[in-house]
Amino acid sequence: MRDPAHGGSGEAGATWALIVAAGSGERLGIDRPKAFAALGGRPLLAESLDRLDRSEVVDAIVVAAPPGWEEPTILLAEELVASKVVACVTGGASRAESVALALAEVPDEALVVIVHDAARPLLEDAVLERLLVPLGEGFDGAVPVLPVADTLKRVDGVVVTETVDREGLVAAQTPQAFLASTFRRAVAGHLADATDCASLVERAGGRVAVVDGDARLLKVTTPGDLALAEALLAAS
Ligand code: CTP
Ligand code: MG
C-alpha cells in the first residue's frame, strides 16, 4: 500500500475530501444556509471548495449540500472550475448524517478521507499537509488542535459548579483526516450526537493524533464570526 503521508501524489482517487455544508446556519440567522452566506463577495462554501480543489493533497471531493441547494452548489463548483468535485449529495439532519451520506460516494479504493466543515473557510494547505504525517506513522486519524486559552468552567444555569483543569485539554478543528477503511467502520456505527468525526473513530477504538491547528480556521457560527473571517480574508 502506498504511504498515505504522500497524499495526492500521483495515484488518482487516493485521498478524498468531504465538505459538509448542509447545515441551516440557525445561529448565523440569515435568509439562506450558512454555506451561501457572503464572504469576500462569494458564497462561504467557495472558499474551502476552492482551497481543497487546488490542494495537491486532495484527489477528489464530495460536497454535502443543504437540502434544496444542490443546484446552486453544483453551479458554484462549475464556476470555480473545481474539477475534483465528483459528487454533490443532499445533506442529512445532523452533521454526522451528512458525513455518512457524503462518505457513501467514496469508492473502496480510497486510502484517506479528509472531512472539512464548510463553516471553516480559511483553510491553509499547510494544515492538510500536517494532517497526513500521522497517517503515515500508524495512526488511524489526525485532527488539528489549538491550545485552550481561557479558564474553563462547568456551569449549571448561571451557577459555576466546577473549574475544569485545563491540563491536557485542546480545542479540535477541521479538516480531520482518517484512513478510509477505519473511518468507514467508525461511521457505520452509532452516529448520534457526534460533533466531530474523530470522536467516532475514537469510539471505535481508533488512534487519533493531534497536529497544530490554525487560528484562522475559526468556525463561522455567529454574525461576529463572519465579520472576523471577512477581515482575516481581506488581510490575507
Ligand atoms: N452540517 C451539515 N449537515 C447538518 C448540520 C451541519 O453538513 N445537518 C455542517 C455545516 O454545514 C457546517 C458544519 O457541519 O459546515 C458544522 O456545523 P455548524 O457550524 O453547527 O453549522 P450549522 O448546523 O449550519 O449551524 P447552526 O448549528 O447554527 O444551525
Ligand atoms: Mg449545527
mmCIF file with all atom_site columns, N, CA and C in Angstrom, residues 136-200:
data_model
loop_
_atom_site.group_PDB
_atom_site.id
_atom_site.type_symbol
_atom_site.label_atom_id
_atom_site.label_alt_id
_atom_site.label_comp_id
_atom_site.label_asym_id
_atom_site.label_entity_id
_atom_site.label_seq_id
_atom_site.pdbx_PDB_ins_code
_atom_site.Cartn_x
_atom_site.Cartn_y
_atom_site.Cartn_z
_atom_site.occupancy
_atom_site.B_iso_or_equiv
_atom_site.pdbx_formal_charge
_atom_site.auth_seq_id
_atom_site.auth_comp_id
_atom_site.auth_asym_id
_atom_site.auth_atom_id
_atom_site.pdbx_PDB_model_num
ATOM 1   N N  . GLY A 1 136 ? 0.808   8.360  8.073  1.00 0.00 ? 136 GLY A N  1
ATOM 2   C CA . GLY A 1 136 ? 1.937   7.572  7.564  1.00 0.00 ? 136 GLY A CA 1
ATOM 3   C C  . GLY A 1 136 ? 2.746   6.944  8.684  1.00 0.00 ? 136 GLY A C  1
ATOM 4   N N  . GLU A 1 137 ? 2.358   7.239  9.928  1.00 0.00 ? 137 GLU A N  1
ATOM 5   C CA . GLU A 1 137 ? 3.112   6.740  11.088 1.00 0.00 ? 137 GLU A CA 1
ATOM 6   C C  . GLU A 1 137 ? 2.282   5.769  11.927 1.00 0.00 ? 137 GLU A C  1
ATOM 7   N N  . GLY A 1 138 ? 1.211   5.240  11.361 1.00 0.00 ? 138 GLY A N  1
ATOM 8   C CA . GLY A 1 138 ? 0.457   4.207  12.072 1.00 0.00 ? 138 GLY A CA 1
ATOM 9   C C  . GLY A 1 138 ? -0.790  4.697  12.798 1.00 0.00 ? 138 GLY A C  1
ATOM 10  N N  . PHE A 1 139 ? -1.082  5.997  12.726 1.00 0.00 ? 139 PHE A N  1
ATOM 11  C CA . PHE A 1 139 ? -2.326  6.482  13.339 1.00 0.00 ? 139 PHE A CA 1
ATOM 12  C C  . PHE A 1 139 ? -3.501  6.276  12.388 1.00 0.00 ? 139 PHE A C  1
ATOM 13  N N  . ASP A 1 140 ? -4.682  6.147  12.981 1.00 0.00 ? 140 ASP A N  1
ATOM 14  C CA . ASP A 1 140 ? -5.902  5.978  12.181 1.00 0.00 ? 140 ASP A CA 1
ATOM 15  C C  . ASP A 1 140 ? -6.478  7.313  11.749 1.00 0.00 ? 140 ASP A C  1
ATOM 16  N N  . GLY A 1 141 ? -6.149  8.358  12.513 1.00 0.00 ? 141 GLY A N  1
ATOM 17  C CA . GLY A 1 141 ? -6.707  9.659  12.197 1.00 0.00 ? 141 GLY A CA 1
ATOM 18  C C  . GLY A 1 141 ? -5.841  10.773 12.741 1.00 0.00 ? 141 GLY A C  1
ATOM 19  N N  . ALA A 1 142 ? -6.100  11.988 12.284 1.00 0.00 ? 142 ALA A N  1
ATOM 20  C CA . ALA A 1 142 ? -5.370  13.155 12.774 1.00 0.00 ? 142 ALA A CA 1
ATOM 21  C C  . ALA A 1 142 ? -6.297  14.360 12.774 1.00 0.00 ? 142 ALA A C  1
ATOM 22  N N  . VAL A 1 143 ? -6.192  15.166 13.822 1.00 0.00 ? 143 VAL A N  1
ATOM 23  C CA . VAL A 1 143 ? -7.036  16.364 13.930 1.00 0.00 ? 143 VAL A CA 1
ATOM 24  C C  . VAL A 1 143 ? -6.172  17.574 14.269 1.00 0.00 ? 143 VAL A C  1
ATOM 25  N N  . PRO A 1 144 ? -6.519  18.745 13.684 1.00 0.00 ? 144 PRO A N  1
ATOM 26  C CA . PRO A 1 144 ? -5.799  19.967 14.052 1.00 0.00 ? 144 PRO A CA 1
ATOM 27  C C  . PRO A 1 144 ? -6.379  20.532 15.346 1.00 0.00 ? 144 PRO A C  1
ATOM 28  N N  . VAL A 1 145 ? -5.504  20.939 16.248 1.00 0.00 ? 145 VAL A N  1
ATOM 29  C CA . VAL A 1 145 ? -5.987  21.453 17.532 1.00 0.00 ? 145 VAL A CA 1
ATOM 30  C C  . VAL A 1 145 ? -5.284  22.760 17.896 1.00 0.00 ? 145 VAL A C  1
ATOM 31  N N  . LEU A 1 146 ? -5.970  23.515 18.749 1.00 0.00 ? 146 LEU A N  1
ATOM 32  C CA . LEU A 1 146 ? -5.402  24.742 19.311 1.00 0.00 ? 146 LEU A CA 1
ATOM 33  C C  . LEU A 1 146 ? -5.389  24.610 20.825 1.00 0.00 ? 146 LEU A C  1
ATOM 34  N N  . PRO A 1 147 ? -4.415  25.264 21.466 1.00 0.00 ? 147 PRO A N  1
ATOM 35  C CA . PRO A 1 147 ? -4.442  25.262 22.924 1.00 0.00 ? 147 PRO A CA 1
ATOM 36  C C  . PRO A 1 147 ? -5.684  26.002 23.426 1.00 0.00 ? 147 PRO A C  1
ATOM 37  N N  . VAL A 1 148 ? -6.158  25.650 24.604 1.00 0.00 ? 148 VAL A N  1
ATOM 38  C CA . VAL A 1 148 ? -7.304  26.356 25.196 1.00 0.00 ? 148 VAL A CA 1
ATOM 39  C C  . VAL A 1 148 ? -6.748  27.495 26.029 1.00 0.00 ? 148 VAL A C  1
ATOM 40  N N  . ALA A 1 149 ? -7.099  28.719 25.663 1.00 0.00 ? 149 ALA A N  1
ATOM 41  C CA . ALA A 1 149 ? -6.509  29.883 26.334 1.00 0.00 ? 149 ALA A CA 1
ATOM 42  C C  . ALA A 1 149 ? -7.314  30.301 27.569 1.00 0.00 ? 149 ALA A C  1
ATOM 43  N N  . ASP A 1 150 ? -8.613  30.175 27.487 1.00 0.00 ? 150 ASP A N  1
ATOM 44  C CA . ASP A 1 150 ? -9.454  30.653 28.584 1.00 0.00 ? 150 ASP A CA 1
ATOM 45  C C  . ASP A 1 150 ? -9.529  29.632 29.724 1.00 0.00 ? 150 ASP A C  1
ATOM 46  N N  . THR A 1 151 ? -9.875  30.102 30.902 1.00 0.00 ? 151 THR A N  1
ATOM 47  C CA . THR A 1 151 ? -10.163 29.193 32.014 1.00 0.00 ? 151 THR A CA 1
ATOM 48  C C  . THR A 1 151 ? -11.534 28.567 31.772 1.00 0.00 ? 151 THR A C  1
ATOM 49  N N  . LEU A 1 152 ? -11.641 27.273 31.968 1.00 0.00 ? 152 LEU A N  1
ATOM 50  C CA . LEU A 1 152 ? -12.880 26.564 31.652 1.00 0.00 ? 152 LEU A CA 1
ATOM 51  C C  . LEU A 1 152 ? -13.702 26.315 32.914 1.00 0.00 ? 152 LEU A C  1
ATOM 52  N N  . LYS A 1 153 ? -14.971 26.658 32.849 1.00 0.00 ? 153 LYS A N  1
ATOM 53  C CA . LYS A 1 153 ? -15.894 26.447 33.970 1.00 0.00 ? 153 LYS A CA 1
ATOM 54  C C  . LYS A 1 153 ? -17.007 25.502 33.556 1.00 0.00 ? 153 LYS A C  1
ATOM 55  N N  . ARG A 1 154 ? -17.384 24.603 34.479 1.00 0.00 ? 154 ARG A N  1
ATOM 56  C CA . ARG A 1 154 ? -18.608 23.840 34.274 1.00 0.00 ? 154 ARG A CA 1
ATOM 57  C C  . ARG A 1 154 ? -19.705 24.597 35.012 1.00 0.00 ? 154 ARG A C  1
ATOM 58  N N  . VAL A 1 155 ? -20.856 24.771 34.342 1.00 0.00 ? 155 VAL A N  1
ATOM 59  C CA . VAL A 1 155 ? -21.926 25.554 34.966 1.00 0.00 ? 155 VAL A CA 1
ATOM 60  C C  . VAL A 1 155 ? -23.235 24.785 34.981 1.00 0.00 ? 155 VAL A C  1
ATOM 61  N N  . ASP A 1 156 ? -24.077 25.155 35.905 1.00 0.00 ? 156 ASP A N  1
ATOM 62  C CA . ASP A 1 156 ? -25.442 24.645 35.958 1.00 0.00 ? 156 ASP A CA 1
ATOM 63  C C  . ASP A 1 156 ? -26.314 25.888 35.929 1.00 0.00 ? 156 ASP A C  1
ATOM 64  N N  . GLY A 1 157 ? -26.871 26.222 34.752 1.00 0.00 ? 157 GLY A N  1
ATOM 65  C CA . GLY A 1 157 ? -27.567 27.509 34.609 1.00 0.00 ? 157 GLY A CA 1
ATOM 66  C C  . GLY A 1 157 ? -26.549 28.631 34.749 1.00 0.00 ? 157 GLY A C  1
ATOM 67  N N  . VAL A 1 158 ? -26.782 29.516 35.702 1.00 0.00 ? 158 VAL A N  1
ATOM 68  C CA . VAL A 1 158 ? -25.849 30.632 35.876 1.00 0.00 ? 158 VAL A CA 1
ATOM 69  C C  . VAL A 1 158 ? -24.835 30.344 36.985 1.00 0.00 ? 158 VAL A C  1
ATOM 70  N N  . VAL A 1 159 ? -24.907 29.162 37.580 1.00 0.00 ? 159 VAL A N  1
ATOM 71  C CA . VAL A 1 159 ? -24.042 28.852 38.725 1.00 0.00 ? 159 VAL A CA 1
ATOM 72  C C  . VAL A 1 159 ? -22.825 28.026 38.295 1.00 0.00 ? 159 VAL A C  1
ATOM 73  N N  . VAL A 1 160 ? -21.646 28.491 38.698 1.00 0.00 ? 160 VAL A N  1
ATOM 74  C CA . VAL A 1 160 ? -20.429 27.723 38.429 1.00 0.00 ? 160 VAL A CA 1
ATOM 75  C C  . VAL A 1 160 ? -20.377 26.532 39.380 1.00 0.00 ? 160 VAL A C  1
ATOM 76  N N  . THR A 1 161 ? -20.237 25.347 38.803 1.00 0.00 ? 161 THR A N  1
ATOM 77  C CA . THR A 1 161 ? -20.159 24.157 39.667 1.00 0.00 ? 161 THR A CA 1
ATOM 78  C C  . THR A 1 161 ? -18.726 23.642 39.773 1.00 0.00 ? 161 THR A C  1
ATOM 79  N N  . GLU A 1 162 ? -17.890 24.030 38.809 1.00 0.00 ? 162 GLU A N  1
ATOM 80  C CA . GLU A 1 162 ? -16.531 23.496 38.816 1.00 0.00 ? 162 GLU A CA 1
ATOM 81  C C  . GLU A 1 162 ? -15.641 24.308 37.887 1.00 0.00 ? 162 GLU A C  1
ATOM 82  N N  . THR A 1 163 ? -14.381 24.480 38.257 1.00 0.00 ? 163 THR A N  1
ATOM 83  C CA . THR A 1 163 ? -13.387 24.985 37.316 1.00 0.00 ? 163 THR A CA 1
ATOM 84  C C  . THR A 1 163 ? -12.629 23.778 36.795 1.00 0.00 ? 163 THR A C  1
ATOM 85  N N  . VAL A 1 164 ? -12.705 23.587 35.478 1.00 0.00 ? 164 VAL A N  1
ATOM 86  C CA . VAL A 1 164 ? -12.152 22.375 34.868 1.00 0.00 ? 164 VAL A CA 1
ATOM 87  C C  . VAL A 1 164 ? -10.645 22.547 34.685 1.00 0.00 ? 164 VAL A C  1
ATOM 88  N N  . ASP A 1 165 ? -9.893  21.543 35.067 1.00 0.00 ? 165 ASP A N  1
ATOM 89  C CA . ASP A 1 165 ? -8.440  21.578 34.880 1.00 0.00 ? 165 ASP A CA 1
ATOM 90  C C  . ASP A 1 165 ? -8.139  21.604 33.378 1.00 0.00 ? 165 ASP A C  1
ATOM 91  N N  . ARG A 1 166 ? -7.430  22.652 32.946 1.00 0.00 ? 166 ARG A N  1
ATOM 92  C CA . ARG A 1 166 ? -7.152  22.842 31.515 1.00 0.00 ? 166 ARG A CA 1
ATOM 93  C C  . ARG A 1 166 ? -6.040  21.928 31.009 1.00 0.00 ? 166 ARG A C  1
ATOM 94  N N  . GLU A 1 167 ? -5.280  21.379 31.955 1.00 0.00 ? 167 GLU A N  1
ATOM 95  C CA . GLU A 1 167 ? -4.161  20.496 31.612 1.00 0.00 ? 167 GLU A CA 1
ATOM 96  C C  . GLU A 1 167 ? -4.621  19.377 30.676 1.00 0.00 ? 167 GLU A C  1
ATOM 97  N N  . GLY A 1 168 ? -3.970  19.255 29.552 1.00 0.00 ? 168 GLY A N  1
ATOM 98  C CA . GLY A 1 168 ? -4.303  18.155 28.641 1.00 0.00 ? 168 GLY A CA 1
ATOM 99  C C  . GLY A 1 168 ? -5.529  18.396 27.786 1.00 0.00 ? 168 GLY A C  1
ATOM 100 N N  . LEU A 1 169 ? -6.113  19.597 27.859 1.00 0.00 ? 169 LEU A N  1
ATOM 101 C CA . LEU A 1 169 ? -7.280  19.888 27.012 1.00 0.00 ? 169 LEU A CA 1
ATOM 102 C C  . LEU A 1 169 ? -6.874  20.765 25.826 1.00 0.00 ? 169 LEU A C  1
ATOM 103 N N  . VAL A 1 170 ? -7.419  20.457 24.663 1.00 0.00 ? 170 VAL A N  1
ATOM 104 C CA . VAL A 1 170 ? -7.193  21.257 23.459 1.00 0.00 ? 170 VAL A CA 1
ATOM 105 C C  . VAL A 1 170 ? -8.528  21.419 22.733 1.00 0.00 ? 170 VAL A C  1
ATOM 106 N N  . ALA A 1 171 ? -8.598  22.380 21.823 1.00 0.00 ? 171 ALA A N  1
ATOM 107 C CA . ALA A 1 171 ? -9.817  22.594 21.031 1.00 0.00 ? 171 ALA A CA 1
ATOM 108 C C  . ALA A 1 171 ? -9.588  22.036 19.624 1.00 0.00 ? 171 ALA A C  1
ATOM 109 N N  . ALA A 1 172 ? -10.501 21.158 19.169 1.00 0.00 ? 172 ALA A N  1
ATOM 110 C CA . ALA A 1 172 ? -10.320 20.490 17.874 1.00 0.00 ? 172 ALA A CA 1
ATOM 111 C C  . ALA A 1 172 ? -11.019 21.257 16.751 1.00 0.00 ? 172 ALA A C  1
ATOM 112 N N  . GLN A 1 173 ? -10.341 21.301 15.595 1.00 0.00 ? 173 GLN A N  1
ATOM 113 C CA . GLN A 1 173 ? -10.878 21.970 14.408 1.00 0.00 ? 173 GLN A CA 1
ATOM 114 C C  . GLN A 1 173 ? -11.134 20.935 13.306 1.00 0.00 ? 173 GLN A C  1
ATOM 115 N N  . THR A 1 174 ? -11.521 21.388 12.155 1.00 0.00 ? 174 THR A N  1
ATOM 116 C CA . THR A 1 174 ? -11.469 20.571 10.935 1.00 0.00 ? 174 THR A CA 1
ATOM 117 C C  . THR A 1 174 ? -10.581 21.347 9.960  1.00 0.00 ? 174 THR A C  1
ATOM 118 N N  . PRO A 1 175 ? -10.017 20.710 8.954  1.00 0.00 ? 175 PRO A N  1
ATOM 119 C CA . PRO A 1 175 ? -10.236 19.339 8.477  1.00 0.00 ? 175 PRO A CA 1
ATOM 120 C C  . PRO A 1 175 ? -9.660  18.283 9.417  1.00 0.00 ? 175 PRO A C  1
ATOM 121 N N  . GLN A 1 176 ? -10.281 17.081 9.365  1.00 0.00 ? 176 GLN A N  1
ATOM 122 C CA . GLN A 1 176 ? -9.792  15.927 10.101 1.00 0.00 ? 176 GLN A CA 1
ATOM 123 C C  . GLN A 1 176 ? -9.557  14.819 9.082  1.00 0.00 ? 176 GLN A C  1
ATOM 124 N N  . ALA A 1 177 ? -8.435  14.118 9.224  1.00 0.00 ? 177 ALA A N  1
ATOM 125 C CA . ALA A 1 177 ? -8.057  13.109 8.218  1.00 0.00 ? 177 ALA A CA 1
ATOM 126 C C  . ALA A 1 177 ? -8.031  11.715 8.835  1.00 0.00 ? 177 ALA A C  1
ATOM 127 N N  . PHE A 1 178 ? -8.457  10.731 8.053  1.00 0.00 ? 178 PHE A N  1
ATOM 128 C CA . PHE A 1 178 ? -8.550  9.362  8.557  1.00 0.00 ? 178 PHE A CA 1
ATOM 129 C C  . PHE A 1 178 ? -8.150  8.364  7.476  1.00 0.00 ? 178 PHE A C  1
ATOM 130 N N  . LEU A 1 179 ? -7.667  7.208  7.907  1.00 0.00 ? 179 LEU A N  1
ATOM 131 C CA . LEU A 1 179 ? -7.516  6.099  6.983  1.00 0.00 ? 179 LEU A CA 1
ATOM 132 C C  . LEU A 1 179 ? -8.931  5.706  6.568  1.00 0.00 ? 179 LEU A C  1
ATOM 133 N N  . ALA A 1 180 ? -9.148  5.551  5.279  1.00 0.00 ? 180 ALA A N  1
ATOM 134 C CA . ALA A 1 180 ? -10.513 5.370  4.771  1.00 0.00 ? 180 ALA A CA 1
ATOM 135 C C  . ALA A 1 180 ? -11.198 4.143  5.363  1.00 0.00 ? 180 ALA A C  1
ATOM 136 N N  . SER A 1 181 ? -10.464 3.041  5.473  1.00 0.00 ? 181 SER A N  1
ATOM 137 C CA . SER A 1 181 ? -11.091 1.795  5.960  1.00 0.00 ? 181 SER A CA 1
ATOM 138 C C  . SER A 1 181 ? -11.554 1.946  7.407  1.00 0.00 ? 181 SER A C  1
ATOM 139 N N  . THR A 1 182 ? -10.710 2.525  8.238  1.00 0.00 ? 182 THR A N  1
ATOM 140 C CA . THR A 1 182 ? -11.060 2.736  9.649  1.00 0.00 ? 182 THR A CA 1
ATOM 141 C C  . THR A 1 182 ? -12.246 3.682  9.757  1.00 0.00 ? 182 THR A C  1
ATOM 142 N N  . PHE A 1 183 ? -12.208 4.729  8.949  1.00 0.00 ? 183 PHE A N  1
ATOM 143 C CA . PHE A 1 183 ? -13.258 5.736  9.023  1.00 0.00 ? 183 PHE A CA 1
ATOM 144 C C  . PHE A 1 183 ? -14.612 5.158  8.625  1.00 0.00 ? 183 PHE A C  1
ATOM 145 N N  . ARG A 1 184 ? -14.577 4.338  7.590  1.00 0.00 ? 184 ARG A N  1
ATOM 146 C CA . ARG A 1 184 ? -15.824 3.706  7.131  1.00 0.00 ? 184 ARG A CA 1
ATOM 147 C C  . ARG A 1 184 ? -16.450 2.867  8.245  1.00 0.00 ? 184 ARG A C  1
ATOM 148 N N  . ARG A 1 185 ? -15.610 2.105  8.941  1.00 0.00 ? 185 ARG A N  1
ATOM 149 C CA . ARG A 1 185 ? -16.119 1.274  10.049 1.00 0.00 ? 185 ARG A CA 1
ATOM 150 C C  . ARG A 1 185 ? -16.685 2.152  11.159 1.00 0.00 ? 185 ARG A C  1
ATOM 151 N N  . ALA A 1 186 ? -16.001 3.247  11.454 1.00 0.00 ? 186 ALA A N  1
ATOM 152 C CA . ALA A 1 186 ? -16.429 4.135  12.544 1.00 0.00 ? 186 ALA A CA 1
ATOM 153 C C  . ALA A 1 186 ? -17.768 4.795  12.215 1.00 0.00 ? 186 ALA A C  1
ATOM 154 N N  . VAL A 1 187 ? -17.938 5.197  10.958 1.00 0.00 ? 187 VAL A N  1
ATOM 155 C CA . VAL A 1 187 ? -19.174 5.879  10.550 1.00 0.00 ? 187 VAL A CA 1
ATOM 156 C C  . VAL A 1 187 ? -20.338 4.892  10.455 1.00 0.00 ? 187 VAL A C  1
ATOM 157 N N  . ALA A 1 188 ? -20.013 3.613  10.271 1.00 0.00 ? 188 ALA A N  1
ATOM 158 C CA . ALA A 1 188 ? -21.069 2.595  10.210 1.00 0.00 ? 188 ALA A CA 1
ATOM 159 C C  . ALA A 1 188 ? -21.687 2.359  11.583 1.00 0.00 ? 188 ALA A C  1
ATOM 160 N N  . GLY A 1 189 ? -21.040 2.838  12.639 1.00 0.00 ? 189 GLY A N  1
ATOM 161 C CA . GLY A 1 189 ? -21.551 2.653  14.000 1.00 0.00 ? 189 GLY A CA 1
ATOM 162 C C  . GLY A 1 189 ? -22.614 3.683  14.358 1.00 0.00 ? 189 GLY A C  1
ATOM 163 N N  . HIS A 1 190 ? -22.748 3.938  15.639 1.00 0.00 ? 190 HIS A N  1
ATOM 164 C CA . HIS A 1 190 ? -23.777 4.833  16.162 1.00 0.00 ? 190 HIS A CA 1
ATOM 165 C C  . HIS A 1 190 ? -23.346 6.295  15.955 1.00 0.00 ? 190 HIS A C  1
ATOM 166 N N  . LEU A 1 191 ? -24.121 7.056  15.187 1.00 0.00 ? 191 LEU A N  1
ATOM 167 C CA . LEU A 1 191 ? -23.687 8.410  14.823 1.00 0.00 ? 191 LEU A CA 1
ATOM 168 C C  . LEU A 1 191 ? -24.192 9.488  15.771 1.00 0.00 ? 191 LEU A C  1
ATOM 169 N N  . ALA A 1 192 ? -25.277 9.204  16.479 1.00 0.00 ? 192 ALA A N  1
ATOM 170 C CA . ALA A 1 192 ? -25.969 10.250 17.249 1.00 0.00 ? 192 ALA A CA 1
ATOM 171 C C  . ALA A 1 192 ? -25.015 11.096 18.084 1.00 0.00 ? 192 ALA A C  1
ATOM 172 N N  . ASP A 1 193 ? -25.277 12.354 18.156 1.00 0.00 ? 193 ASP A N  1
ATOM 173 C CA . ASP A 1 193 ? -24.606 13.353 18.992 1.00 0.00 ? 193 ASP A CA 1
ATOM 174 C C  . ASP A 1 193 ? -23.106 13.564 18.737 1.00 0.00 ? 193 ASP A C  1
ATOM 175 N N  . ALA A 1 194 ? -22.543 12.926 17.701 1.00 0.00 ? 194 ALA A N  1
ATOM 176 C CA . ALA A 1 194 ? -21.124 13.154 17.428 1.00 0.00 ? 194 ALA A CA 1
ATOM 177 C C  . ALA A 1 194 ? -20.953 14.541 16.833 1.00 0.00 ? 194 ALA A C  1
ATOM 178 N N  . THR A 1 195 ? -20.142 15.400 17.465 1.00 0.00 ? 195 THR A N  1
ATOM 179 C CA . THR A 1 195 ? -19.950 16.745 16.912 1.00 0.00 ? 195 THR A CA 1
ATOM 180 C C  . THR A 1 195 ? -18.726 16.803 16.015 1.00 0.00 ? 195 THR A C  1
ATOM 181 N N  . ASP A 1 196 ? -17.864 15.798 16.100 1.00 0.00 ? 196 ASP A N  1
ATOM 182 C CA . ASP A 1 196 ? -16.798 15.728 15.100 1.00 0.00 ? 196 ASP A CA 1
ATOM 183 C C  . ASP A 1 196 ? -16.565 14.274 14.703 1.00 0.00 ? 196 ASP A C  1
ATOM 184 N N  . CYS A 1 197 ? -15.769 14.094 13.643 1.00 0.00 ? 197 CYS A N  1
ATOM 185 C CA . CYS A 1 197 ? -15.571 12.746 13.103 1.00 0.00 ? 197 CYS A CA 1
ATOM 186 C C  . CYS A 1 197 ? -14.580 11.956 13.929 1.00 0.00 ? 197 CYS A C  1
ATOM 187 N N  . ALA A 1 198 ? -13.592 12.657 14.487 1.00 0.00 ? 198 ALA A N  1
ATOM 188 C CA . ALA A 1 198 ? -12.586 11.936 15.269 1.00 0.00 ? 198 ALA A CA 1
ATOM 189 C C  . ALA A 1 198 ? -13.241 11.194 16.426 1.00 0.00 ? 198 ALA A C  1
ATOM 190 N N  . SER A 1 199 ? -14.284 11.768 17.010 1.00 0.00 ? 199 SER A N  1
ATOM 191 C CA . SER A 1 199 ? -14.924 11.106 18.153 1.00 0.00 ? 199 SER A CA 1
ATOM 192 C C  . SER A 1 199 ? -15.505 9.759  17.741 1.00 0.00 ? 199 SER A C  1
ATOM 193 N N  . LEU A 1 200 ? -15.967 9.641  16.495 1.00 0.00 ? 200 LEU A N  1
ATOM 194 C CA . LEU A 1 200 ? -16.480 8.359  16.006 1.00 0.00 ? 200 LEU A CA 1
ATOM 195 C C  . LEU A 1 200 ? -15.355 7.333  15.910 1.00 0.00 ? 200 LEU A C  1
#
